[in-house]
Coordinates of C-alpha atoms in Angstrom, one line a residue:
Chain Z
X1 CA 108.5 37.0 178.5
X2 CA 106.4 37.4 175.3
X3 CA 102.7 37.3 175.7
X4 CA 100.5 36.1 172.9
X5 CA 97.8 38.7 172.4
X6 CA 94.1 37.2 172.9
X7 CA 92.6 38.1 169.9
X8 CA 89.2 37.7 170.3
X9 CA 89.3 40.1 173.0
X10 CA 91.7 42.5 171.4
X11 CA 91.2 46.2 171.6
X12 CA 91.2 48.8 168.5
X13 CA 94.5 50.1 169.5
X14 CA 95.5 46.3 169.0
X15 CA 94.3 45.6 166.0
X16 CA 95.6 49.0 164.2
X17 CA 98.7 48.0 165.7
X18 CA 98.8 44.7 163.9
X19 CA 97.0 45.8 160.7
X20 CA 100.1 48.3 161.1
X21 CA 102.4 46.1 161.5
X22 CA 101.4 44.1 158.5
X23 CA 101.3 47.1 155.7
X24 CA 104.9 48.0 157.3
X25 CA 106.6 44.2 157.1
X26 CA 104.8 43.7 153.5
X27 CA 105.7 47.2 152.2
X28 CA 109.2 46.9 153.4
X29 CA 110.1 43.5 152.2
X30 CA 108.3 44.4 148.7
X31 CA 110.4 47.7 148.4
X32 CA 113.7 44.7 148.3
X33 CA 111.4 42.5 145.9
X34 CA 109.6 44.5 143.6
X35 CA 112.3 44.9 140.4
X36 CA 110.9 48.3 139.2
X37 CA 112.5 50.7 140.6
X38 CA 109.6 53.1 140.8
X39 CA 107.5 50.3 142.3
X40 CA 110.1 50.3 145.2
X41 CA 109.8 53.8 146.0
X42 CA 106.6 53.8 146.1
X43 CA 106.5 50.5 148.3
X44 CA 109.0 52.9 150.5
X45 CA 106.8 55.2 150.7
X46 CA 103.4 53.4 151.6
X47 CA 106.4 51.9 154.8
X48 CA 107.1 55.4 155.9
X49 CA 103.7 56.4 156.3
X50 CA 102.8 53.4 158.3
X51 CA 105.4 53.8 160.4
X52 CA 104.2 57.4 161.0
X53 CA 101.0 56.1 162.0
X54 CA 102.9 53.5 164.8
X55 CA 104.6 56.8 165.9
X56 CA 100.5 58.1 166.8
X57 CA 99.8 54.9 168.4
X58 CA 102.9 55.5 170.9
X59 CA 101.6 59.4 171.0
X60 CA 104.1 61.0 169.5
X61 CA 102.0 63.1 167.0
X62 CA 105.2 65.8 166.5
X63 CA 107.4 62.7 165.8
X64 CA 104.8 61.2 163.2
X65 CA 104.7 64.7 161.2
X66 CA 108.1 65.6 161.4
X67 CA 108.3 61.9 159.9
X68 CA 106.0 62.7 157.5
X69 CA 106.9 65.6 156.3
X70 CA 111.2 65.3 156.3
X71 CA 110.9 61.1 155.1
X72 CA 107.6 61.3 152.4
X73 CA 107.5 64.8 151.7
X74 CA 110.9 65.7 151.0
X75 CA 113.4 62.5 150.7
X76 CA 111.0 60.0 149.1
X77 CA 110.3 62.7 145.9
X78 CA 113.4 63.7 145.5
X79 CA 114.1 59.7 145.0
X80 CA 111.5 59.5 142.9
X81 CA 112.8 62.6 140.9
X82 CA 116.3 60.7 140.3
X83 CA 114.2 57.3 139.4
X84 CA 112.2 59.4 137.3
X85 CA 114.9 61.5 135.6
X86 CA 117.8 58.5 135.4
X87 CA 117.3 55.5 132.8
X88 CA 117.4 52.8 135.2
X89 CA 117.3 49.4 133.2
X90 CA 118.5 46.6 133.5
X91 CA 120.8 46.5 130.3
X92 CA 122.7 50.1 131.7
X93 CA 123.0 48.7 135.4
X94 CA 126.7 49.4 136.5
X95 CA 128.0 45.7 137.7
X96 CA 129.3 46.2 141.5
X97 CA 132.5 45.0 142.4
X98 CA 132.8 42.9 145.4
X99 CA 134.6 45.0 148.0
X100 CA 131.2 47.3 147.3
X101 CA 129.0 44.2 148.6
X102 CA 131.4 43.3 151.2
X103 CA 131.1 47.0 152.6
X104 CA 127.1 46.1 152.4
X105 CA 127.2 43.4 154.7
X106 CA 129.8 45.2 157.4
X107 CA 127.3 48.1 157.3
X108 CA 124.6 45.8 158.1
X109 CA 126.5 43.9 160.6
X110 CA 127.2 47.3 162.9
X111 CA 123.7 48.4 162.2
X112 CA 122.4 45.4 163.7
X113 CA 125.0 46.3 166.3
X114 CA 123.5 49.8 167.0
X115 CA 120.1 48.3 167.2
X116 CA 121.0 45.3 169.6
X117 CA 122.7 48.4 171.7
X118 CA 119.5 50.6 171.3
X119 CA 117.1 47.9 172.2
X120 CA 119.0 47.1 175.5
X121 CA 119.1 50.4 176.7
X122 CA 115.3 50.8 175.5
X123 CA 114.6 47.7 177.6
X124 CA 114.8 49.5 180.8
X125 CA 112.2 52.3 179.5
X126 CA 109.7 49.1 177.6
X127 CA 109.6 47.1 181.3
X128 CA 107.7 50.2 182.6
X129 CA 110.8 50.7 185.3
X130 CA 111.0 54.6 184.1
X131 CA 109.3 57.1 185.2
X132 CA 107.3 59.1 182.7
X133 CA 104.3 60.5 184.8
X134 CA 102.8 63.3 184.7
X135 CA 105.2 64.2 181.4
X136 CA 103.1 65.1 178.6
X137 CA 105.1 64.1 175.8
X138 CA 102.5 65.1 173.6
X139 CA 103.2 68.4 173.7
X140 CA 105.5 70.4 171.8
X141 CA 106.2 72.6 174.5
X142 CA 107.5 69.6 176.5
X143 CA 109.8 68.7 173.7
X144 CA 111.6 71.7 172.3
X145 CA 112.1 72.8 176.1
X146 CA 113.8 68.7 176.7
X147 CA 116.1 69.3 173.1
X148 CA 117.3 72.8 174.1
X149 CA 117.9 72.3 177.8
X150 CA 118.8 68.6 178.6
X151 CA 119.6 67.7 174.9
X152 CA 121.2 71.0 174.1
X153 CA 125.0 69.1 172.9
X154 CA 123.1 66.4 170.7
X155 CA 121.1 69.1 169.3
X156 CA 123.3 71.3 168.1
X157 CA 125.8 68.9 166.6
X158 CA 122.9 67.3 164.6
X159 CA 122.0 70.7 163.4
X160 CA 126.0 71.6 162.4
X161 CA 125.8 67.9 161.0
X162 CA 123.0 69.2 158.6
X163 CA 124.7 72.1 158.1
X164 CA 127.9 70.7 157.0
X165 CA 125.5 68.4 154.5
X166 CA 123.4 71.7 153.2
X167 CA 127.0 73.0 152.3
X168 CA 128.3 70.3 150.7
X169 CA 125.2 69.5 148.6
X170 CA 125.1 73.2 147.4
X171 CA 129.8 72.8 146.9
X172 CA 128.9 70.1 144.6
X173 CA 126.2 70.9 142.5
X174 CA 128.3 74.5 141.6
X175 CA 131.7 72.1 141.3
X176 CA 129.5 70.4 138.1
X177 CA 128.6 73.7 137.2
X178 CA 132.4 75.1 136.6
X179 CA 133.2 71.9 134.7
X180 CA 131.1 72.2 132.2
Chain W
X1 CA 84.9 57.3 174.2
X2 CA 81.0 58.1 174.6
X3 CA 78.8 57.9 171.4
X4 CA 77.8 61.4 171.3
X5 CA 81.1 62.4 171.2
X6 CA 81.6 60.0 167.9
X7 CA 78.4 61.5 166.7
X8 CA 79.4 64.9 167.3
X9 CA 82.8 64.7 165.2
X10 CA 81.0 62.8 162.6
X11 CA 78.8 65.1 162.0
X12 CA 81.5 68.1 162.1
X13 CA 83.5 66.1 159.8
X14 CA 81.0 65.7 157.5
X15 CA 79.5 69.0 157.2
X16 CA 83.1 70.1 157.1
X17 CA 83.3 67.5 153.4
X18 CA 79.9 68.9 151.7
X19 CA 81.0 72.7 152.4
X20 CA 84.6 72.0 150.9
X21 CA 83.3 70.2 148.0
X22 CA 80.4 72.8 147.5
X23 CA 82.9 75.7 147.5
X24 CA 85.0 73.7 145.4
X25 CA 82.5 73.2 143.2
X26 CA 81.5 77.1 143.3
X27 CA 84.5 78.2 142.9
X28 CA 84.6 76.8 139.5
X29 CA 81.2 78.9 138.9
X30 CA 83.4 81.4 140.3
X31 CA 86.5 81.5 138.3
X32 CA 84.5 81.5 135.0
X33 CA 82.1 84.5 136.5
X34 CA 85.5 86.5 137.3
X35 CA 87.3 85.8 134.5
X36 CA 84.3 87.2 132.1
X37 CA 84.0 90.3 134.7
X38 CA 87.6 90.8 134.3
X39 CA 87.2 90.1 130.5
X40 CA 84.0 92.5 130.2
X41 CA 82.2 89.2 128.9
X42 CA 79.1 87.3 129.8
X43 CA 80.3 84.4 131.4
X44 CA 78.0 80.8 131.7
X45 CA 74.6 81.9 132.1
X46 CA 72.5 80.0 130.5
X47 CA 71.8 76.9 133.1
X48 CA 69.9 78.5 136.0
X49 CA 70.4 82.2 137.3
X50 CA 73.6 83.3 136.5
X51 CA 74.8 80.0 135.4
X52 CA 74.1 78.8 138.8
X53 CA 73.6 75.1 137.7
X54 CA 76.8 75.4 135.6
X55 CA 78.5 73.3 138.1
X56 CA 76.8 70.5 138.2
X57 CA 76.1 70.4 134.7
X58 CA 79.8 70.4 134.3
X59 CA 79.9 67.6 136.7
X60 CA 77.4 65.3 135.0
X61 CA 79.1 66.0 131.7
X62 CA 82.4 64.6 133.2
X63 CA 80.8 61.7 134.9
X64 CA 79.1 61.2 131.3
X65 CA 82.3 60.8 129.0
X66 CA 84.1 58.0 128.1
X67 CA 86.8 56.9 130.6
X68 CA 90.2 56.5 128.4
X69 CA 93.2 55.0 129.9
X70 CA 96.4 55.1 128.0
X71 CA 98.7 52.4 126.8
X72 CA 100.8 52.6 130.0
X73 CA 102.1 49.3 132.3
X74 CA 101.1 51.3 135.2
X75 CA 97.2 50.9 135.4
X76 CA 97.1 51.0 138.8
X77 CA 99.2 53.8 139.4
X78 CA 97.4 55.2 136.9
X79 CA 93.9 55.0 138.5
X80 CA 95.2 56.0 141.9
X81 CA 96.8 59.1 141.1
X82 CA 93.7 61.9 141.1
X83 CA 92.2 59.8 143.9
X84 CA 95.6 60.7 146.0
X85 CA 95.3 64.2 144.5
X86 CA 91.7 64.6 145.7
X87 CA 91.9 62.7 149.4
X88 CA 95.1 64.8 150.0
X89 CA 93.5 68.2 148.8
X90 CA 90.1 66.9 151.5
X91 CA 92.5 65.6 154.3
X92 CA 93.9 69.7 155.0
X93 CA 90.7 70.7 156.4
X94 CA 90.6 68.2 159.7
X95 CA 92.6 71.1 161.6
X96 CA 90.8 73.8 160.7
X97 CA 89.3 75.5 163.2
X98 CA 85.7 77.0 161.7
X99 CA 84.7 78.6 164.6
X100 CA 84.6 79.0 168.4
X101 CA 82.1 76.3 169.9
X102 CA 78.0 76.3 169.6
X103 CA 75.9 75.7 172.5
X104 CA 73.2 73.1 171.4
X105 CA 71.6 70.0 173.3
X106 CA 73.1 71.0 175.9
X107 CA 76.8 70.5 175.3
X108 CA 79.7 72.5 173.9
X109 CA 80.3 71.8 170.2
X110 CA 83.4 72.6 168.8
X111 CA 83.5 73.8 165.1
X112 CA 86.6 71.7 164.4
X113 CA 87.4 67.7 163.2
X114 CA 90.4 67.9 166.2
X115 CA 92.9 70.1 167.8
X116 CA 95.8 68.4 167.5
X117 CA 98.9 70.6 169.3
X118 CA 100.6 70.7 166.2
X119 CA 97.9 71.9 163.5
X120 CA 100.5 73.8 161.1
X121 CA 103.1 70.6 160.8
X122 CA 99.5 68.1 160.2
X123 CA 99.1 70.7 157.7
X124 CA 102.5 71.2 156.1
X125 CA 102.8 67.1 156.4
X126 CA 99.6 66.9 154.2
X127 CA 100.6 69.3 151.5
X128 CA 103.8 67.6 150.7
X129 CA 102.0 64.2 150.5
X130 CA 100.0 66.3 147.8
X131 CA 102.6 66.7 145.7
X132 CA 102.5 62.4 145.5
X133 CA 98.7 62.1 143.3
X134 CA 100.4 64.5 140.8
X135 CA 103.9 63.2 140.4
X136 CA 102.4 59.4 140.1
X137 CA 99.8 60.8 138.0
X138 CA 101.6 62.2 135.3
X139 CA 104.4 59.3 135.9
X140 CA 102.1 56.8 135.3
X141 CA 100.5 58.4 132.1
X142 CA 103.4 57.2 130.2
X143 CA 103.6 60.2 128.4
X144 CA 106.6 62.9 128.0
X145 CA 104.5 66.2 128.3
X146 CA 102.6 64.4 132.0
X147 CA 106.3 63.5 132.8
X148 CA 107.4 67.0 132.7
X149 CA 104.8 68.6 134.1
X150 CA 104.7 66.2 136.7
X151 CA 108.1 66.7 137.7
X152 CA 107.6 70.9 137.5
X153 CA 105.3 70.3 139.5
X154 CA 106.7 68.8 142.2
X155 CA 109.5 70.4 142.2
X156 CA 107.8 73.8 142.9
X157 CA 106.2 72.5 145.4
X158 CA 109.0 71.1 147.1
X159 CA 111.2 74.7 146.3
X160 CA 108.1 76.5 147.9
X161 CA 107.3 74.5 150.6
X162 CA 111.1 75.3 152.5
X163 CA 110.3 79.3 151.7
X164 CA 106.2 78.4 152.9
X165 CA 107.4 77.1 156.3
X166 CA 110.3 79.3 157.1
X167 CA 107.4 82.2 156.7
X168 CA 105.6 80.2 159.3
X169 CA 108.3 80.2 161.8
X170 CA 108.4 83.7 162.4
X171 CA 105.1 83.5 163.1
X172 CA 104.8 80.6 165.8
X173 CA 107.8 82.7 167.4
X174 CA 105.5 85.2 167.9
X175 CA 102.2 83.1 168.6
X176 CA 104.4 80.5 170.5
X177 CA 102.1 77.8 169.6
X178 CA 100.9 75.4 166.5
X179 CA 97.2 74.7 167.2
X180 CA 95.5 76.3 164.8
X181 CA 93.0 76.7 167.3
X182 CA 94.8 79.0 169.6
X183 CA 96.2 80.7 167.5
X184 CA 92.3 82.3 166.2
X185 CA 92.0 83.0 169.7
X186 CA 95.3 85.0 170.2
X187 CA 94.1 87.4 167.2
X188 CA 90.4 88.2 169.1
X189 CA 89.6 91.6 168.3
X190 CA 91.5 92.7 165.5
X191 CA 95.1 91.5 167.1
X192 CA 95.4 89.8 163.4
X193 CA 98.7 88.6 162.7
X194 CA 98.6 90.6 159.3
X195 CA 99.4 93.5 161.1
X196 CA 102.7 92.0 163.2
X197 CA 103.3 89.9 160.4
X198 CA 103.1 91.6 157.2
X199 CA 106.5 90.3 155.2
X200 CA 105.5 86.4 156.4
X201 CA 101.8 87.1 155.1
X202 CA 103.2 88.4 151.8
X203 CA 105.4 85.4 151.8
X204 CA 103.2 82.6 152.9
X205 CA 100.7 84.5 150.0
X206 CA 103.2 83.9 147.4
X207 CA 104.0 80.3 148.7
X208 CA 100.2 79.2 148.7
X209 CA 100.2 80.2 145.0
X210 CA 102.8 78.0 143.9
X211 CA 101.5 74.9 146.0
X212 CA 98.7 75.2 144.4
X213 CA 100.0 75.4 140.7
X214 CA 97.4 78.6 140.7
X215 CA 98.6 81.5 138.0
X216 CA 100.9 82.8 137.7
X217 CA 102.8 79.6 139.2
X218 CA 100.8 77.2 136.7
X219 CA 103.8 76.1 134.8
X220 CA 103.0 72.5 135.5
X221 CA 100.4 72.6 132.9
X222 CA 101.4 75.1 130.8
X223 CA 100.0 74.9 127.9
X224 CA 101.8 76.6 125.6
X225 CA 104.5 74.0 126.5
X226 CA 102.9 70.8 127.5
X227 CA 99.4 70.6 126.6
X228 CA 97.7 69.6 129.6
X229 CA 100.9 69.5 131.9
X230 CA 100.2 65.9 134.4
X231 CA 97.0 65.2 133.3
X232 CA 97.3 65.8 129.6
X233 CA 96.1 61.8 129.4
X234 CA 93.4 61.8 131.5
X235 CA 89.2 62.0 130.6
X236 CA 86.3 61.6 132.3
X237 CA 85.6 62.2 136.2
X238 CA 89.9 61.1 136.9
X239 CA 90.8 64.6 135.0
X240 CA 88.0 66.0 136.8
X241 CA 89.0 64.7 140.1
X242 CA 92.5 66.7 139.5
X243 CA 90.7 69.7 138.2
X244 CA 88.5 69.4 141.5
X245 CA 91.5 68.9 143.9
X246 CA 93.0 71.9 143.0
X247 CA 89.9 74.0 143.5
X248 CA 89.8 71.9 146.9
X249 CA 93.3 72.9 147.4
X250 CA 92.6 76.7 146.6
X251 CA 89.6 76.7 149.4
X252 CA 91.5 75.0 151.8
X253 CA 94.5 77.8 151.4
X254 CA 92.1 80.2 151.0
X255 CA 90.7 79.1 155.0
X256 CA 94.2 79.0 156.4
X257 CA 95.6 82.1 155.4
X258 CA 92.4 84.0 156.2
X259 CA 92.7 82.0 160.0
X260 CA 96.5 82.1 160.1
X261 CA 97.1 85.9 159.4
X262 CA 93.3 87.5 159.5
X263 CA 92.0 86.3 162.5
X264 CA 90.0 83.1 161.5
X265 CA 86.5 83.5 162.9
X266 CA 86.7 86.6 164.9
X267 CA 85.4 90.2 164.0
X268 CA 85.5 93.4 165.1
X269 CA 82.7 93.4 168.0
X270 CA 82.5 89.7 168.7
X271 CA 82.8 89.6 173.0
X272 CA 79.9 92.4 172.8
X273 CA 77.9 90.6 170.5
X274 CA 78.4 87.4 172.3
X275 CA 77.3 89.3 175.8
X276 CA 74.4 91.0 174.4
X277 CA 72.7 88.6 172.0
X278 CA 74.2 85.1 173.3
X279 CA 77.0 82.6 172.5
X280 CA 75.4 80.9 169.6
X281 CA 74.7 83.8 167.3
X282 CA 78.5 85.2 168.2
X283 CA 79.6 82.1 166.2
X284 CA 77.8 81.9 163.9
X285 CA 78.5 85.4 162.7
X286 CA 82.1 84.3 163.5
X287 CA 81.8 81.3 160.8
X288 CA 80.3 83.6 158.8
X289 CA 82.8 86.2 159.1
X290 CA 85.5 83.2 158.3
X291 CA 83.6 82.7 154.8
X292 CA 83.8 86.1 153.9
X293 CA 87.6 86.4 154.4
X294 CA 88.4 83.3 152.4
X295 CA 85.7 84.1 149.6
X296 CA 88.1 87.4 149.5
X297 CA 91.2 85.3 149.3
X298 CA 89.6 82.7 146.4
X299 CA 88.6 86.1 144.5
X300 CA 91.8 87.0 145.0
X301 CA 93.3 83.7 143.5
X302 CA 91.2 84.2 140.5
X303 CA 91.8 88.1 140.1
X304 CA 95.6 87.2 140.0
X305 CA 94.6 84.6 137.5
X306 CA 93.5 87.1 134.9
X307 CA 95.7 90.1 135.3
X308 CA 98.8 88.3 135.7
X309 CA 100.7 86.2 132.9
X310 CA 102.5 83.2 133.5
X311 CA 106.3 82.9 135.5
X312 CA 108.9 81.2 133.1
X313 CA 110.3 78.5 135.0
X314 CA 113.7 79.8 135.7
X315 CA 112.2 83.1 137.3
X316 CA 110.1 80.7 139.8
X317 CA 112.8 79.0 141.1
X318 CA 114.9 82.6 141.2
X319 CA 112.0 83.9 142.9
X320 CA 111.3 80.7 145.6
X321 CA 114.8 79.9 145.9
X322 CA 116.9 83.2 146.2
X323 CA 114.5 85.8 147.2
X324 CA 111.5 84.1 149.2
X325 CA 114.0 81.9 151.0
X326 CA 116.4 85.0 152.2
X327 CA 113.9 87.3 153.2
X328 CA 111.9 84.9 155.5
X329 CA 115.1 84.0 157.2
X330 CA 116.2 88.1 157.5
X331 CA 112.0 87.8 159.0
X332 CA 112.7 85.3 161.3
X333 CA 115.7 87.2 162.5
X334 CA 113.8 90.5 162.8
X335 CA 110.8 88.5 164.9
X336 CA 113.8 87.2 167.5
X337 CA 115.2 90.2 168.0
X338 CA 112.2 92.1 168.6
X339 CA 111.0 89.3 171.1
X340 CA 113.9 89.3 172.8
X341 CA 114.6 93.1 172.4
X342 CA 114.0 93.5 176.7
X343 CA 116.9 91.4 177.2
X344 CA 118.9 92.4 174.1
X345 CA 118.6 96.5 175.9
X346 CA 119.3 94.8 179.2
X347 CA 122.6 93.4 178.3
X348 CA 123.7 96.5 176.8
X349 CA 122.8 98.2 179.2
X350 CA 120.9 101.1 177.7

C-alpha cells in the first residue's frame, strides 16, 4: 500500500527527504544527458553526495562517510583525472560495436534482477516485521563487532576481492612500464 | 528539539566561524611576521602596531580590484570553485572539540558544533571533498599551467590521504574510538598520544603538509613552473578566497593535530584547577591551552616554510607512496601486536 504524504503537514525529515530525492533523480538523469563529459562527472558527483545525505536520514552516519569519502573522494577524482587527462571529443570517439551494447542491456537486465531480489528480501525488514530494538546501529562499535563476528565470511572475501583488484591495478600499470 | 538547544549550537557554531576566519586571517599577519624574522627583515609594519591592520587592509584591497574572468565556457564552474575551496576548508571544524563544557545559565554547554561517533572519518570525508574547489578551479580556468597544477594537486592529496589515514588507524587501535571528543578525554593529564604514538604523529605531520599544499609540498603552485599553479587566472576576492582557504585549512590542521596527538584542551594540572577554582575557569584555561598548541603548530607550518625548499614532484610521490605508506602499515602492525601482546605471551606460553 503506498501512502500519499500530506504535505501540508509534513515534517522536516519529510521534506529533506524529498528535496533529497529531487537533487538525486535530477543529478542522476543529467549525468546520462549532459554531453560534456566533465559536466557528467560532476552531475555524478553532486548524486553521490545526496545519496550520502539519505544514508544520515536512515542514521547510518558511518555508511554516509565511508560513502563519501571511498565514492567522491577517491573514485569520482580519479574520473575526473582520466576526463581531464584524455581528449574526449566527439570527432576521436571510438564507434562501439553492437555485441558491446548488447552486453549493456544483459547487464542491465540482471542488475534489475539483483535489485528486484534485494528489494524482496528488504521487504520483510521495510514492513517493520524485524526486530531492530534496542540495536544502536549508529554506532561503530555495533558495526565492526556485526562484520567480524556474524559477517566474518562476506567480509573477508570482499577484502581478498580488493585485494586481488589492488594487485592487479599495480600488475598492469608495471606491464605498460616494461613495454615501453 | 527545545530552542535553547538550537540557540546554544548556533551560537557555538558561530563563534567557532569568526575565530577560524580571524586566525585565518592572522595567520596571514603571521606568515609575513615569520618569514621577515626568519629573513632578519622588517616585515608589514606600517598599518597599525606591528602591521596589525595588515590583514584587513589586505582584505579591502582584494575586495577592491577588478574581478576578471577568463575566456573559458565554464563560468559557472568557474565561479564556484574558491567558494567549494573555502566552505570545505570551514566545514572541518564542526567536530572539533574546543573544549570540555562551560557551566553558564544554568546548563552544560558543550564547546563543540556535534559529536558525531565517527569525528575522524566526517573529517577525512571533508578533506577529500577539498580536493574538488581546486581541481574544478583550475579545470575550469581554461588554462594549461591551472590544469596542471590542478591535477598536482589533487593527486597529492589523494597519494597523501591513503598514508594520512593509515597513520590514523594505529591510533584508533589504541584509542578504540573516533569521536574526537573522547579521544581529548583519554589523553587528561599528559596521557597525549604523542608519546604512544610518535611514528603516526610524525606521519600524520608529514601528511597534513601535503593536504594542505603548505611548503615544502607546494608543488601545485609552483612557481617556478606554473606561475600561480590552479589559480593562476583568478583576481579579486575568488583568488583571495583560495588564498584564504588554505590558511583556513592550515588552522583547521593545526586544531586536529594539536587535539589528536597533544591532548586537545587538557594541561598539565587541569582536575586540580577545576576542584580548586571551579569548572568554568578549568575550561577556559583548557581552550586556551588548545590555542597555544595549534599557534605552535601554525608557527611551525610557517617555520618549515622558510627553511625548507621545495619537494620535486617525483620525490613526493617517492616519499607519500613508498615510504609514508610502508611505515604506517609496519606502525599499525607494531600497535596490534603490542595490544594484543597478553595474549600473544599467553599462547606461547612464556
Amino acid at each position: 500500500m503506498i501512502q500519499i504524504p500530506d504535505i501540508a503537514n509534513a515534517t522536516p525529515i519529510q521534506i529533506l527527504f524529498c528535496v533529497l530525492s529531487v537533487i538525486t533523480l535530477a543529478t542522476a538523469f543529467l549525468t546520462i544527458y549532459s554531453k560534456k563529459p566533465m559536466h557528467n562527472a560532476i552531475y555524478l558527483v553532486i548524486c553521490f553526495t545526496s545519496i550520502s545525505g539519505h544514508y544520515l536520514l536512515l542514521n547510518a552516519q558511518f555508511l554516509a562517510l565511508v560513502n563519501l569519502i571511498v565514492y567522491i573522494g577517491a573514485i569520482m577524482i580519479l574520473m575526473l583525472f582520466t576526463i581531464m587527462l584524455m581528449n574526449l571529443n566527439k570527432e576521436n570517439e571510438v564507434h562501439k560495436p553492437r555485441i558491446t551494447r548488447l552486453g549493456a542491456i544483459v547487464v542491465f537486465c540482471l542488475m534489475c534482477l539483483v535489485l528486484i531480489a534485494m528489494f524482496m528480501n528488504s521487504k520483510p525488514i521495510a514492513d517493520g516485521s524485524y526486530d531492530v530494538t534496542g540495536e544502536d546501529y549508529q554506532s561503530i562499535q555495533v558495526l565492526g563487532k556485526l562484520l567480524l563476528n556474524e559477517y566474518m565470511v562476506p567480509f573477508e572475501f570482499a577484502s581478498v576481492l580488493l585485494l586481488v583488484a589492488m594487485i592487479g591495478a599495480v600488475l598492469l600499470s608495471k606491464k605498460e612500464k616494461i613495454e615501453k | 528539539m527545545d530552542s535553547t538547544f538550537i540557540i546554544e549550537k548556533s551560537v557555538v557554531i558561530l563563534v567557532v566561524f569568526g575565530v577560524t576566519m580571524l586566525m585565518a586571517m592572522y595567520s596571514t599577519w603571521a606568515e609575513r611576521k615569520v618569514a621577515a624574522y626568519l629573513q632578519d627583515r622588517v616585515g608589514p609594519n606600517r598599518a597599525g602596531w606591528g602591521g596589525l591592520f595588515q590583514p584587513l587592509a589586505d582584505g579591502l584591497k582584494l575586495f577592491a580590484k577588478e574581478e576578471f574572468a577568463p575566456n573559458t565556457p565554464n563560468q559557472f564552474l568557474f565561479r564556484v570553485g574558491p567558494g567549494i575551496a573555502m566552505a570545505t576548508a570551514l566545514m572541518t571544524s564542526a567536530v572539533i572539540p574546543w573544549g570540555d563544557r562551560l557551566h553558564l545559565f544554568g546548563r552544560d554547554i558543550l564547546l563543540q558544533a556535534t559529536d558525531i561517533n565517527v569525528g575522524i572519518l566526517y573529517i577525512f570525508g571533508i578533506v577529500s571533498v577539498g580536493v574538488y574547489g581546486i581541481m574544478i578551479g583550475g579545470w575550469a580556468s581554461n588554462n594549461k599551467f591551472s590544469l596542471i597544477g590542478a591535477i598536482r594537486a589533487a593527486s597529492q592529496m589523494v597519494s597523501y590521504e591513503v598514508a594520512m589515514g593509515l597513520s590514523i588507524v594505529a591510533l584508533l587501535m589504541m584509542t578504540g574510538t573516533l569521536s574526537l571528543k573522547e579521544i581529548s578525554e583519554q589523553q587528561a593529564g599528559m596521557n597525549w598520544n604523542v608519546f604512544y604514538q610518535p611514528i603516526s604523529f610524525l606521519i600524520f605531520l608529514i601528511c597534513a603538509f601535503a593536504e594542505t599544499n603548505r611548503t615544502p609540498f607546494d608543488l601545485a603552485e609552483c612557481e617556478t613552473e606554473l606561475i600561480g599553479g590552479y589559480h593562476t587566472e583568478y583576481s579579486s576576492m575568488r583568488m583571495g578566497f583560495y588564498l584564504f582557504a588554505e590558511y583556513a585549512n592550515m588552522f583547521i590542521s593545526s586544531t586536529i593535530l594539536a587535539v589528536l596527538f597533544f591532548g586537545g584542551y587538557n594541561y598539565p594540572g587541569m582536575s586540580w584547577v577545576a576542584e580548586n577554582w571551579g569548572v568554568n575557569l578549568a575550561n577556559i584555561i583548557g581552550i586556551g591551552a588548545l590555542f597555544v598548541k595549534l599557534c605552535g603548530f601554525i608557527f611551525f607550518y610557517m617555520w618549515v616554510r622558510w627553511t625548507i625548499p621545495r619537494f620535486r614532484y617525483d620525490q613526493l610521490m617517492h616519499l607519500g607512496w613508498r615510504i609514508l605508506i610502508p611505515l604506517s602499515i609496519i606502525n599499525i602492525m607494531i600497535t596490534g601486536v603490542v595490544i594484543l601482546r597478553g595474549e600473544i605471551f599467553a599462547y606461547l606460553g612464556w
